[in-house]
Structure formats: C-alpha cells, structure tokens
Short mmCIF file of C-alpha atoms and ligand atoms in Angstrom, two decimals:
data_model
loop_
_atom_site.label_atom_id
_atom_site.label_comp_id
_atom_site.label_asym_id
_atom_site.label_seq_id
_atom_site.Cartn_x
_atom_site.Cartn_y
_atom_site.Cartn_z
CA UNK A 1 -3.77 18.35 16.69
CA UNK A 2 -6.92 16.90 15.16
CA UNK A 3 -7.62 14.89 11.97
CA UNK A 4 -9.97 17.21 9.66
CA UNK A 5 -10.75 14.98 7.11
CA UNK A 6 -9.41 11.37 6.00
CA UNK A 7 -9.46 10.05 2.74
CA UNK A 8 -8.60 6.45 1.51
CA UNK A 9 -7.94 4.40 -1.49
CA UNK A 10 -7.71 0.36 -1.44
CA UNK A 11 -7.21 0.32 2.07
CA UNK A 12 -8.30 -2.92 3.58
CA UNK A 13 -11.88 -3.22 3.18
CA UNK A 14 -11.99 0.48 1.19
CA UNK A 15 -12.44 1.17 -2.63
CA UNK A 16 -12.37 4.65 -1.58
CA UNK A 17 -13.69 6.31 2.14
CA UNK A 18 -14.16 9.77 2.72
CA UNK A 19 -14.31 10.39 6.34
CA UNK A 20 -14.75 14.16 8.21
CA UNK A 21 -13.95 14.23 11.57
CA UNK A 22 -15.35 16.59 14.49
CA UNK A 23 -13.13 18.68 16.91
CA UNK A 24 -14.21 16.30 20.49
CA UNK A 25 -16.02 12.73 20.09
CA UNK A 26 -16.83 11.84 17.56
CA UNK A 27 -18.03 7.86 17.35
CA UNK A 28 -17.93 5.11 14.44
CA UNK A 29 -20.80 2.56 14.69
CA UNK A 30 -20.73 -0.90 12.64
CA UNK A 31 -21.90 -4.24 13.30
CA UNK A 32 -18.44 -6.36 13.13
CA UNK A 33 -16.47 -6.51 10.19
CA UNK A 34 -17.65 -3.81 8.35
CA UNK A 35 -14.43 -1.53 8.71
CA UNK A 36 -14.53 0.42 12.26
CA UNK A 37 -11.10 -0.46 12.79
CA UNK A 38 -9.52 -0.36 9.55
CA UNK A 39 -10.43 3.17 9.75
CA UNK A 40 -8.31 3.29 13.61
CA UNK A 41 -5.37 2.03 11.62
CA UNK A 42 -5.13 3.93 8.79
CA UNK A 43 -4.86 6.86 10.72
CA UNK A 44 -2.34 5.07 13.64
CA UNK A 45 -0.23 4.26 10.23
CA UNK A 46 0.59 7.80 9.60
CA UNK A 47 1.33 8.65 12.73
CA UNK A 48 3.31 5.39 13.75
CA UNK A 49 4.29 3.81 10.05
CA UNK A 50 3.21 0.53 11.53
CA UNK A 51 -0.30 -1.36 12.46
CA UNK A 52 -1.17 -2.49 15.60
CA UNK A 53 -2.34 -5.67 13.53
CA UNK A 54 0.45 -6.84 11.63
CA UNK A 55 4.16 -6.52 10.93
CA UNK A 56 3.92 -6.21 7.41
CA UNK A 57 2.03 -3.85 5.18
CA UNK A 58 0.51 -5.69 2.51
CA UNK A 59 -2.34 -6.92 4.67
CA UNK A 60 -3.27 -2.82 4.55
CA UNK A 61 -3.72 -2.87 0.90
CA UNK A 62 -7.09 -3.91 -0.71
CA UNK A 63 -7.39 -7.74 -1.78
CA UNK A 64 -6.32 -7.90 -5.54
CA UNK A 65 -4.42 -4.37 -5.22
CA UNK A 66 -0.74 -3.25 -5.35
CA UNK A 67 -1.18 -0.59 -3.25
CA UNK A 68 -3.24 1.80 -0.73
CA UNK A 69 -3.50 5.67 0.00
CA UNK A 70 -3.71 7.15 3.02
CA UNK A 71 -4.59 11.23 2.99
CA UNK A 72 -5.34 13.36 6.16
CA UNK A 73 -5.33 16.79 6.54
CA UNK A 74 -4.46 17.85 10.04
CA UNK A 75 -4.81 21.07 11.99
CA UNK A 76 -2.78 22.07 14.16
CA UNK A 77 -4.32 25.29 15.71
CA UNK A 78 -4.41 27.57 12.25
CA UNK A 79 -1.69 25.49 10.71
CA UNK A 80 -3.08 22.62 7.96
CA UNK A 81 -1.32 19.76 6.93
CA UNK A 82 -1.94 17.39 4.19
CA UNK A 83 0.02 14.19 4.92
CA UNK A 84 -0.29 11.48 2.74
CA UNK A 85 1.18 8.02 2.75
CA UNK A 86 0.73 5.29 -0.58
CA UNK A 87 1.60 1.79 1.13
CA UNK A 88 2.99 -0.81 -1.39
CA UNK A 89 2.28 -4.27 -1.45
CA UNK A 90 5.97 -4.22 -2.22
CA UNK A 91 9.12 -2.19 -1.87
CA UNK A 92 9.21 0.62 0.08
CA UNK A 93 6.29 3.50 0.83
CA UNK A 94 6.29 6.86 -0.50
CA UNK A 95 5.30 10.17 1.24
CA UNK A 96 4.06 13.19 0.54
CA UNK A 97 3.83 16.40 2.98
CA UNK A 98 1.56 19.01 1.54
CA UNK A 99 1.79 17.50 -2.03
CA UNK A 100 5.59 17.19 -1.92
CA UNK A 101 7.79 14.45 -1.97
CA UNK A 102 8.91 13.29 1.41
CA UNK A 103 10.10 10.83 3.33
CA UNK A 104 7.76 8.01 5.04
CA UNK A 105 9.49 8.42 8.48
CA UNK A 106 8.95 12.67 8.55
CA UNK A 107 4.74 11.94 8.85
CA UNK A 108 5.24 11.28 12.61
CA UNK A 109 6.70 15.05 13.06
CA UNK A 110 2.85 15.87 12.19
CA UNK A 111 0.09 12.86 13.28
CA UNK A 112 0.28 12.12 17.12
CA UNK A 113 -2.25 9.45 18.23
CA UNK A 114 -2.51 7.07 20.80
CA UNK A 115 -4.60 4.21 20.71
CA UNK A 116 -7.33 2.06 22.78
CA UNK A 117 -7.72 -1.34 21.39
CA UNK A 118 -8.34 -4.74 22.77
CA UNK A 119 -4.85 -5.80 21.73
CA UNK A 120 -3.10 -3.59 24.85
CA UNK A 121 -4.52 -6.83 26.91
CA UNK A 122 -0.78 -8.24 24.84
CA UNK A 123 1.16 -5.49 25.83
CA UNK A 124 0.93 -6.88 29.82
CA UNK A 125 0.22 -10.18 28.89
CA UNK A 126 1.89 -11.66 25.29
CA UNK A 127 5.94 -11.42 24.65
CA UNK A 128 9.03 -9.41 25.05
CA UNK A 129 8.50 -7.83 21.23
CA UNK A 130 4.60 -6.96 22.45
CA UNK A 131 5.91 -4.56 25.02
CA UNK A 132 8.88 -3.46 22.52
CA UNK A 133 6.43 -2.68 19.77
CA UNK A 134 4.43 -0.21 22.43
CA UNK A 135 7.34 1.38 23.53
CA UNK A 136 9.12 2.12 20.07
CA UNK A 137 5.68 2.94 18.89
CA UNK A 138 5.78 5.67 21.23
CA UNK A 139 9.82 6.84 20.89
CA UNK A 140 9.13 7.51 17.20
CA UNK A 141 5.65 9.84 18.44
CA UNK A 142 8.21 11.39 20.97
CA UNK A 143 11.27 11.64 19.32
CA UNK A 144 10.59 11.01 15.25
CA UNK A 145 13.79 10.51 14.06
CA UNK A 146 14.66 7.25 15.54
CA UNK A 147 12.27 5.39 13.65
CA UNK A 148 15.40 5.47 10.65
CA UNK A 149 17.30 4.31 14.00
CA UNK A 150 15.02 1.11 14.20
CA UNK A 151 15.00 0.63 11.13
CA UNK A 152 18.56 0.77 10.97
CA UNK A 153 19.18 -1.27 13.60
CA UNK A 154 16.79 -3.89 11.82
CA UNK A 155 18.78 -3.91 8.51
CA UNK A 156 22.63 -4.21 10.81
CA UNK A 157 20.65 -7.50 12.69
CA UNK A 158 19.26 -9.08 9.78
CA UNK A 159 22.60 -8.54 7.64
CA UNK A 160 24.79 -9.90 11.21
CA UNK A 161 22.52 -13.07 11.36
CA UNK A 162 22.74 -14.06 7.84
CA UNK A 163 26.72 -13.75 8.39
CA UNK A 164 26.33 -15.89 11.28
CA UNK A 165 24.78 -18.27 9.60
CA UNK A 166 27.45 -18.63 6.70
CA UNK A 167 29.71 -18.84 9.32
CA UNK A 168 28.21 -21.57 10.61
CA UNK A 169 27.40 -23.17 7.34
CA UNK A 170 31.63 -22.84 6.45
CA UNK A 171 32.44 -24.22 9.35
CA UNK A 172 33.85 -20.94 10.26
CA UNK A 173 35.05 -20.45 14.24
CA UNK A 174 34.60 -16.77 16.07
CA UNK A 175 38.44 -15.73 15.84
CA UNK A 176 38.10 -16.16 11.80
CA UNK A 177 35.50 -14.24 11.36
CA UNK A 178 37.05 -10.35 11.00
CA UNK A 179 33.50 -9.07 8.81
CA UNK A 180 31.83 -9.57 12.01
CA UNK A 181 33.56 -6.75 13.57
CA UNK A 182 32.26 -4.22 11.01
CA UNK A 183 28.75 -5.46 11.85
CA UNK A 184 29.47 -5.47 15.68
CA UNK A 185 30.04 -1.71 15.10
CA UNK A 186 27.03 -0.35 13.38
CA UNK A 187 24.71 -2.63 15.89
CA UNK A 188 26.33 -1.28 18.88
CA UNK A 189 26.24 2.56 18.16
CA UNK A 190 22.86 1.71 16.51
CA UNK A 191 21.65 -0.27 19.39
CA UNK A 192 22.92 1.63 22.54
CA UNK A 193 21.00 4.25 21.16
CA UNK A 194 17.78 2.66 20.51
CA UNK A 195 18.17 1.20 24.42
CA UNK A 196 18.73 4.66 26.07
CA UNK A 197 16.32 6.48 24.31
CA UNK A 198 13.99 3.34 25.86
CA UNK A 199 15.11 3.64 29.26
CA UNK A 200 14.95 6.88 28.93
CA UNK A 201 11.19 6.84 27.70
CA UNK A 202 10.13 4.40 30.44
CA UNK A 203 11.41 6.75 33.33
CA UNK A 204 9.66 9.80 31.81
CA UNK A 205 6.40 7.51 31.30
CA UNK A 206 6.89 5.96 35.38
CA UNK A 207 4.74 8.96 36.99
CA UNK A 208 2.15 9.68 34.44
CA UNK A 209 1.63 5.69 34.57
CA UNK A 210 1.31 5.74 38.26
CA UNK A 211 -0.87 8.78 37.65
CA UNK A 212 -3.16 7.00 35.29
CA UNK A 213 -3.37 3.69 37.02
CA UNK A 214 -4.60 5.01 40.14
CA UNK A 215 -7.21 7.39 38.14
CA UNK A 216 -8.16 3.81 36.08
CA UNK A 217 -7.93 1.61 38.69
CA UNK A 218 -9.12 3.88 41.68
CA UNK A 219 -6.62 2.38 43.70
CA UNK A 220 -2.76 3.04 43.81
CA UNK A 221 -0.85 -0.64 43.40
CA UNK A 222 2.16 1.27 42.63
CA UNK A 223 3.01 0.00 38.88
CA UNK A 224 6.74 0.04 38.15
CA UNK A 225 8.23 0.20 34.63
CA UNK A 226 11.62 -1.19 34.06
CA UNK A 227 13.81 -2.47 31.49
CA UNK A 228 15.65 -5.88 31.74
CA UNK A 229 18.21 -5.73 29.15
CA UNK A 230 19.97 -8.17 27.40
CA UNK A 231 23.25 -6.15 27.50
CA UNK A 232 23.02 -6.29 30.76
CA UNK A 233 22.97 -9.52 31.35
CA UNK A 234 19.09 -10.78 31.08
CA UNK A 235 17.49 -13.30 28.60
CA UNK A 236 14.08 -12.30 28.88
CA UNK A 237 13.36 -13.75 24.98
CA UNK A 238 15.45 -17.48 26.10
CA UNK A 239 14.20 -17.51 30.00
CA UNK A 240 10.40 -17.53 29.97
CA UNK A 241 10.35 -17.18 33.74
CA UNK A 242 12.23 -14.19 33.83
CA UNK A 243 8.45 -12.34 33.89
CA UNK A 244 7.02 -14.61 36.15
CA UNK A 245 9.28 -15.37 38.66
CA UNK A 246 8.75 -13.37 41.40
CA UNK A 247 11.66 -14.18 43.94
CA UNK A 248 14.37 -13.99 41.91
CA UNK A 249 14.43 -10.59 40.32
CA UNK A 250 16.27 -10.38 36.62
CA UNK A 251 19.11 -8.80 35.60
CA UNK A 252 18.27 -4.75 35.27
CA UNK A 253 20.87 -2.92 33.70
CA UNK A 254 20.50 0.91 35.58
CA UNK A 255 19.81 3.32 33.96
CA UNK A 256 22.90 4.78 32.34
CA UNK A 257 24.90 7.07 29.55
CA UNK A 258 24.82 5.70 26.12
CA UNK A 259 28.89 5.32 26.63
CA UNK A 260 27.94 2.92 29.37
CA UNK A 261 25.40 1.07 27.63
CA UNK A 262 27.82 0.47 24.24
CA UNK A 263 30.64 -0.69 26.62
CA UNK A 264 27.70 -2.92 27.85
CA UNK A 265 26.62 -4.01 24.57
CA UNK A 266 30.43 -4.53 23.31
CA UNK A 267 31.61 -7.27 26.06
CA UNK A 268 28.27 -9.07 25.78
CA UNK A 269 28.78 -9.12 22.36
CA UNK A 270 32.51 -10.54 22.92
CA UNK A 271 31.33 -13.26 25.68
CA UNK A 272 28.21 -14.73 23.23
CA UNK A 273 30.24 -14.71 19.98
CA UNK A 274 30.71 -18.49 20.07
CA UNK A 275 27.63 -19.22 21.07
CA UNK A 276 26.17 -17.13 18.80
CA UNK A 277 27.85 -18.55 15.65
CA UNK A 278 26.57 -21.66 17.22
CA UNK A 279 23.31 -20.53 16.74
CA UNK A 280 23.30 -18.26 13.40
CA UNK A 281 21.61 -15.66 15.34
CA UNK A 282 22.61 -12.39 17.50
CA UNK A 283 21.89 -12.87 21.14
CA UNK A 284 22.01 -9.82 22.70
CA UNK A 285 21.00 -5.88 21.82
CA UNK A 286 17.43 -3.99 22.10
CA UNK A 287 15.90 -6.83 20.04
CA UNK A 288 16.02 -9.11 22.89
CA UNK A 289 14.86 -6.62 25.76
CA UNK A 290 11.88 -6.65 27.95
CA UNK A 291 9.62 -4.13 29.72
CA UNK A 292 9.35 -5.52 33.13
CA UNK A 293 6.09 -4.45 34.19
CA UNK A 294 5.34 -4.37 37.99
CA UNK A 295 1.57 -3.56 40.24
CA UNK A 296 2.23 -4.18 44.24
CA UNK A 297 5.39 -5.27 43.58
CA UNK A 298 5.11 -8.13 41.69
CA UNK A 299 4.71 -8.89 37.91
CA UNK A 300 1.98 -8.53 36.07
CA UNK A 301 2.35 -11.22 33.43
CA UNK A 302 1.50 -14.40 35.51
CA UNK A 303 -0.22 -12.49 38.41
CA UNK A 304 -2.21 -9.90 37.87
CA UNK A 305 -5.71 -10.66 37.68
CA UNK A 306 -7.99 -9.48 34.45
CA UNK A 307 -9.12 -6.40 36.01
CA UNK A 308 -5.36 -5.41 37.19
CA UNK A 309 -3.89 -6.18 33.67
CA UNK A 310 -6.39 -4.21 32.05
CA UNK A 311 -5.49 -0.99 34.03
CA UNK A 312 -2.55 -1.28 33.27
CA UNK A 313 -2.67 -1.44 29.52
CA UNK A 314 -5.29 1.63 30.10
CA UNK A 315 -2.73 3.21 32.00
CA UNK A 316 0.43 2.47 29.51
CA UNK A 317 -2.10 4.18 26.64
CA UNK A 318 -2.86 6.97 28.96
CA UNK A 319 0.48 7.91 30.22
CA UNK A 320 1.19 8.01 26.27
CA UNK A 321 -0.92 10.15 25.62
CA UNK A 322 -0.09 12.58 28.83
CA UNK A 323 3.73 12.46 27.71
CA UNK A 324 3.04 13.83 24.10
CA UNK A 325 0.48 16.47 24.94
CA UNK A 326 2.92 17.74 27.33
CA UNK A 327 5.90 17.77 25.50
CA UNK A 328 4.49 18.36 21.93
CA UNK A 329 4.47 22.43 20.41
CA UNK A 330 1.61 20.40 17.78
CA UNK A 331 -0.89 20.24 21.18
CA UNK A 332 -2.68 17.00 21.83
CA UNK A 333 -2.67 13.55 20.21
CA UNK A 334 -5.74 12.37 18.68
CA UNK A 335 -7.38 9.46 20.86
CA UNK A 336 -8.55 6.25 19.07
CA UNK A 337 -10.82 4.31 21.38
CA UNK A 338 -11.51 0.75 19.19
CA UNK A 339 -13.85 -0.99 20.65
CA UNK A 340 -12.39 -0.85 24.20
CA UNK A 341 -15.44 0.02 26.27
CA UNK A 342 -17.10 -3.52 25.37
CA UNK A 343 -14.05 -4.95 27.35
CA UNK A 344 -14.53 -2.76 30.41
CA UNK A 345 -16.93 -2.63 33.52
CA UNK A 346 -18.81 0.32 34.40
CA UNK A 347 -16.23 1.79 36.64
CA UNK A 348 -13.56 1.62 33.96
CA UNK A 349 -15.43 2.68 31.33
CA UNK A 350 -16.95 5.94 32.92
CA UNK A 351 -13.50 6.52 34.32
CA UNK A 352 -12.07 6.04 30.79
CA UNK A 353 -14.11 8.43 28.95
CA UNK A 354 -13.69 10.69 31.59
CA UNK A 355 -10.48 11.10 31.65
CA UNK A 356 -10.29 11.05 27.67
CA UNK A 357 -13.16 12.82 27.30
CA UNK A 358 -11.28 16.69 27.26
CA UNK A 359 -8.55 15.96 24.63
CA UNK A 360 -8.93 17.98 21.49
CA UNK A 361 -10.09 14.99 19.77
CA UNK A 362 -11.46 11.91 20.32
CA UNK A 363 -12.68 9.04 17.93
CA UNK A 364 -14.31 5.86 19.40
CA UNK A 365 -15.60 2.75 17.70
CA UNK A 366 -18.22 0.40 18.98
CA UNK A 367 -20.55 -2.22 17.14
CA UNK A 368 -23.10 -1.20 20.02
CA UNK A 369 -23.82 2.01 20.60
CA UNK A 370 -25.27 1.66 24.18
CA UNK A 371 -21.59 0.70 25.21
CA UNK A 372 -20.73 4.39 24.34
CA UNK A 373 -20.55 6.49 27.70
CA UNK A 374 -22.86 10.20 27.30
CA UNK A 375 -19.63 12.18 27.60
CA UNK A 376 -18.00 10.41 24.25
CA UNK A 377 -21.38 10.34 22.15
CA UNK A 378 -21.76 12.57 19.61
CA UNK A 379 -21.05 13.32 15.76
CA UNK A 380 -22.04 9.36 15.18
CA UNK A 381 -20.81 8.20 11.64
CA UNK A 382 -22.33 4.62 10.09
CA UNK A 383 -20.02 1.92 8.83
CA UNK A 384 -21.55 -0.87 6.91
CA UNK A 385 -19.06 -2.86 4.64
CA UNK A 386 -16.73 -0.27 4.04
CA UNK A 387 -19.03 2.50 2.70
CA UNK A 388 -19.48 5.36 5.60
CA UNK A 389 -22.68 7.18 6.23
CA UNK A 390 -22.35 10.49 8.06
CA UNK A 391 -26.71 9.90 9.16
CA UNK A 392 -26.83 12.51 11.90
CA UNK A 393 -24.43 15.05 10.39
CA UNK A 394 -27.16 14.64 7.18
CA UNK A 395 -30.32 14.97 9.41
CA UNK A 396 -28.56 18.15 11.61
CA UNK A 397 -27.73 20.07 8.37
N1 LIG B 401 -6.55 -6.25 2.58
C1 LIG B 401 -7.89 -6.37 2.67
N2 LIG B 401 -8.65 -6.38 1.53
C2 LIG B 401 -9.99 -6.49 1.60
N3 LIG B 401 -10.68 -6.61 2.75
C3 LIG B 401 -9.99 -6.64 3.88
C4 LIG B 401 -8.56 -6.50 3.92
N4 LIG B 401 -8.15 -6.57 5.19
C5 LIG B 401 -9.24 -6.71 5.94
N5 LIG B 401 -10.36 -6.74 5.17
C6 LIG B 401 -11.74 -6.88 5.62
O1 LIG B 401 -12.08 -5.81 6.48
C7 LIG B 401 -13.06 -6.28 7.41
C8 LIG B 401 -12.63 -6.01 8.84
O2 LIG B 401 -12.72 -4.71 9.08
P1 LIG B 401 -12.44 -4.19 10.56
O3 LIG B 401 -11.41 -4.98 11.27
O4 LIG B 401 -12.22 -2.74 10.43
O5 LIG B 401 -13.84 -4.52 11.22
P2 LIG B 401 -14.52 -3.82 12.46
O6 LIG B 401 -15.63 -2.97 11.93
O7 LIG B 401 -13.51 -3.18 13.30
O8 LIG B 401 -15.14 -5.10 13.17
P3 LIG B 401 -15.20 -5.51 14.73
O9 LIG B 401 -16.40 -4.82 15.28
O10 LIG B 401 -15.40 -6.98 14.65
O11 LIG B 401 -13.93 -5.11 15.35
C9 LIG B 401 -13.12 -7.76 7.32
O12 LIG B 401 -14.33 -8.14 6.72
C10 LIG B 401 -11.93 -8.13 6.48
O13 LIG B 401 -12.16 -9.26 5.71
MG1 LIG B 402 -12.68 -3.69 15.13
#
C-alpha cells in the first residue's frame, strides 16, 4: 500500500498540513524541530493506534487544543481508502473508514508501516515493556484484531490491581478474596492469548531477522529471538540480570498451545497470590514478559557493542517489514526512515537504503540532506515550523 495524500489538523506542531506523497522515496528535509517527525507519527498512529513517543495521546494534539485529525487516503493497487482518525485530549478516539463511522482499532486492517527511528537503539537496549511495545506493535499490523485483546487485557490488569490493593488496604488474606477469581479468569484467557500470538510472532520473525542481520551487518552472528515468560517461571521486570547474565540462562517457557500456556498462567497465578496481595499488584502474565534477544550467543543488552545493537534494531524493523509484505493481500508496508541514516556509518547506511530502497513506498526524514543515500533521494518536501513546502514538485511542474 502507499499513503496518497495526508492531511492534518492540530496535530503536534500542525494548524493544518497538507502533505502528497510519491509512489518510491520520497524525503522530508527540516532543520530540527520544525515537524519531520511529527509527520512519521501521525501516519505510524493510524496504522499502529499508538506513538513511538509516548503512551498517551494528548501529547499528539496541538498545545491549547482538545483534539487532532488525522486523514490519509491510501491505495492499495486500484482500491482507495480514506482512513481517518480524530485523537482526543480525552476519552476515547473516533474513526472513520471512507467517511463512516468506525471503530479506532479496524484502521490497522488498512495502514501497514514500519518504522526507522533512533528510538529502536531502546528496543535492544531500554526495558522489558520497550521490546513488548515493538512486538505488540507489530501483532496488531499482523493480526488486527488483538489490539481489542491488549486492550482488554489492560482494562482486566488495571481493574485486578486496584482489587489487590483494597485487599490489602482491608486487611484482606488470599483465601477471602472470591472476586479475585472472576478477574483471574478474564486475565488468563485474555493473557494466554496475547502470549501465544507473541511467541508465535517471534518464531515467524526468527529467519527474516537472521536474514536481515546478516544483509545489515554483513556478517552472520546468528541473532536469536526468544521469549522469557513470566508464566513460565521468569521475572525479567523484578531480576534485572535476567538480560545480562550470560551463564545462567532464564526461565523460557517453549513454545506451546494456548491450553498449555493458560494452565501455565493459572498455577502461577495460584503460587503468587499471597505475595501478590502483599504487593497490590499482579505478578505474572504478558505484562511482565521479555524478548530475550541473542547475537553469537550471548545477549545483546549488556554486550553487544554500538555497532552490533544497532543491526539488530535495523534488523527487528526489517524483518517487520519482510513478515507483512509477505503475508499481507494489501502488498507492502509503507517505510518511515526518521532520521536514522545520521546514526549510521557508511556501510549501514548504503546497505539500509538498499535494501529499503524497492518497497512500494518509502518516506525518509533528515535535517541534512547530504546524509540521504542517491537511491532514497527524490520527491524532496521542505519542513520549516510546521508549514510544508513541496519546492521541487513546484519547480518540476
Ligand atoms: N502538542 C504539541 N503542540 C504544539 N507543538 C508541539 C506539540 N508536540 C510537539 N510540538 C512541537 O513540535 C516540534 C517537534 O517536531 P518534530 O519532533 O517533528 O521535529 P523534527 O523535525 O523531527 O526535529 P528533529 O530533526 O530534531 O528530529 C517541537 O518544536 C515541539 O515543541
Ligand atoms: Mg525528528
């Protein structure tokens, strides 16, 4: 698919924007701060209902605003779509699909992107809910409807932790305390299925990452993704050397049946109760998980050096991207390149835009246009303080 034409109101830095976009490269130039990569996000939004920036939306919506629109009509082949999300400050988002009323969490069915940005560096480097984020990022491009899963399963957690806290508060002991079972429930059929669809996920992603890396990195290290789960018996958010110790490998649950995971999930559940009412909060489920990530066998948080964690994160985006365009009827995802090449040395960055270079659409940001390789320059659009000039489209016409 490729984004025709985006329009916004009161997003970010944005009265209004008005941006067409080419079929190939296309690049966005801007000295810093003038609104390269609030463009990147409002088009990530629709296709993920989340920033890479923040957790919450109101930092989307224009200072001194109650809320933002975000338009884009896609083509898929002949097909056009005009998807179109208004974020609220507050309360929940509306949706509209070709000018009808729709749900938020159906615009994923029609925007696939995957992007670049210096924050991947987290994704190998910074916490547990770094590497979550990517991967559930990615399960709602792949498989839409589990984004109400997520969201689900965020409602049951919240809702279970503020009834472990009363429980606590009353003085209340984990026999006593028959509600919980209800809750238990819901976050266990909710939760074993966010986990397998994960697992799942990162042993479909394992070859095109190996793939990827190697093409990146020019070298094979053999990366390994793997799931330590917190059903199964790890504490990846509690044990901070779980990552980074290399001799004692965590717990990894195998790879198993949803049954197997819930009967997992249940008898956790049963052997932290105490502990948990203890501590007003739910130990275990997907919300405590990690993405082990491995190059020549050992971690990469805590031992990979800059260049290796890099091609990694390169390679994560890039085995993204080879996963939907080969499983999605809509063809490819859009690429988003923000600001990436700046980070890179020559090797990486020619590699990069090589191997980028022949999806059906590409959009890259830069503040200096010299970092832009020859394959990725063309159809160069202005930004200066949120107001877009389209110069060279002007001068070719
Ligand atoms: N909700 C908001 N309301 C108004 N302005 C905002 C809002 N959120 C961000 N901005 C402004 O948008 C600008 C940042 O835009 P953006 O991050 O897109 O910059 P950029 O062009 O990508 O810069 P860089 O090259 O440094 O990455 C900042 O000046 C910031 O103050
Ligand atoms: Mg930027």
């Amino acid at each position: 698919m490729i984004v025709e034409h985006l329009s916004l109101v009161d997003f970010r830095n944005y009265a209004t924007a008005e941006l067409a976009l080419h079929r190939g490269p296309n690049v966005l130039v801007g000295r810093n701060g003038q609104g390269k990569t609030n463009l990147a996000e409002a088009v990530v939004f629709l296709a993920t209902l989340g920033s890479h920036r923040v957790s919450s939306d109101a930092p989307m919506v224009r200072d001194g605003q109650e809320f933002a629109i975000i338009r884009a009509r896609l083509s898929h082949g002949e097909r056009r779509v005009l998807a179109e999300v208004q974020v609220n400050r507050q309360g929940s988002n509306k949706a509209r699909i070709n000018g009808s009323p729709s749900k938020p969490n159906e615009l994923p069915r029609y925007a696939h992107v995957v992007l670049f940005a210096p924050e991947d560096l987290q994704i190998v480097r910074g916490d547990p809910s770094a590497r979550r984020r990517f991967m559930d990022q990615l399960l709602i491009q792949r498989i839409p409807r589990i984004s109400a899963v997520l969201a689900d399963y965020d409602r049951v957690l919240k809702q279970r932790n503020a009834l472990l806290k009363s429980a606590r508060a009353r003085g209340i002991r984990g026999e006593g305390l028959s509600t919980l079972d209800v809750w238990d429930d819901k976050l266990v059929s909710l939760g074993s299925e966010i986990i397998t669809a994960r697992q799942r996920l990162a042993a479909d992603l394992q070859q095109p990452v190996a793939d990827a890396y190697e093409a990146i990195a020019g070298a094979d290290h053999r990366p390994q993704l793997e799931w330590a789960l917190s059903v199964g018996g790890a504490d990846p958010e509690e044990d901070d050397d779980a990552a980074t110790d290399a001799d004692e490998a965590p717990a990894v649950a195998k790879l198993g049946d949803q049954q197997h995971i819930a009967e997992l999930f249940r008898a956790s559940l049963a052997a932290k109760r105490s502990t948990e009412i203890d501590r007003g909060l739910t130990l275990t489920g997907p919300h405590r998980d990690d993405l082990m990530l491995r190059v020549r066998d050992l971690p990469v948080k805590g031992y990979a050096s800059h260049g290796e964690s890099w091609s990694v994160a390169l390679a994560l985006r890039l085995a993204s991207a080879e996963l939907l365009r080969s499983e999605s009827p809509a063809g490819d995802p859009v690429l988003i390149l923000d600001d990436v090449f700046a980070e890179l040395d020559a090797d990486r960055r020619q590699r990069l835009a090589t191997l980028t270079a022949g999806y059906e659409q590409v959009v890259v940001t830069a503040a200096v246009e010299e970092d832009i390789p020859e394959v990725l320059h063309a159809h160069v659009v202005r930004i200066n303080a949120g107001t877009i000039s389209d110069e060279r489209e002007a001068a070719d016409d």
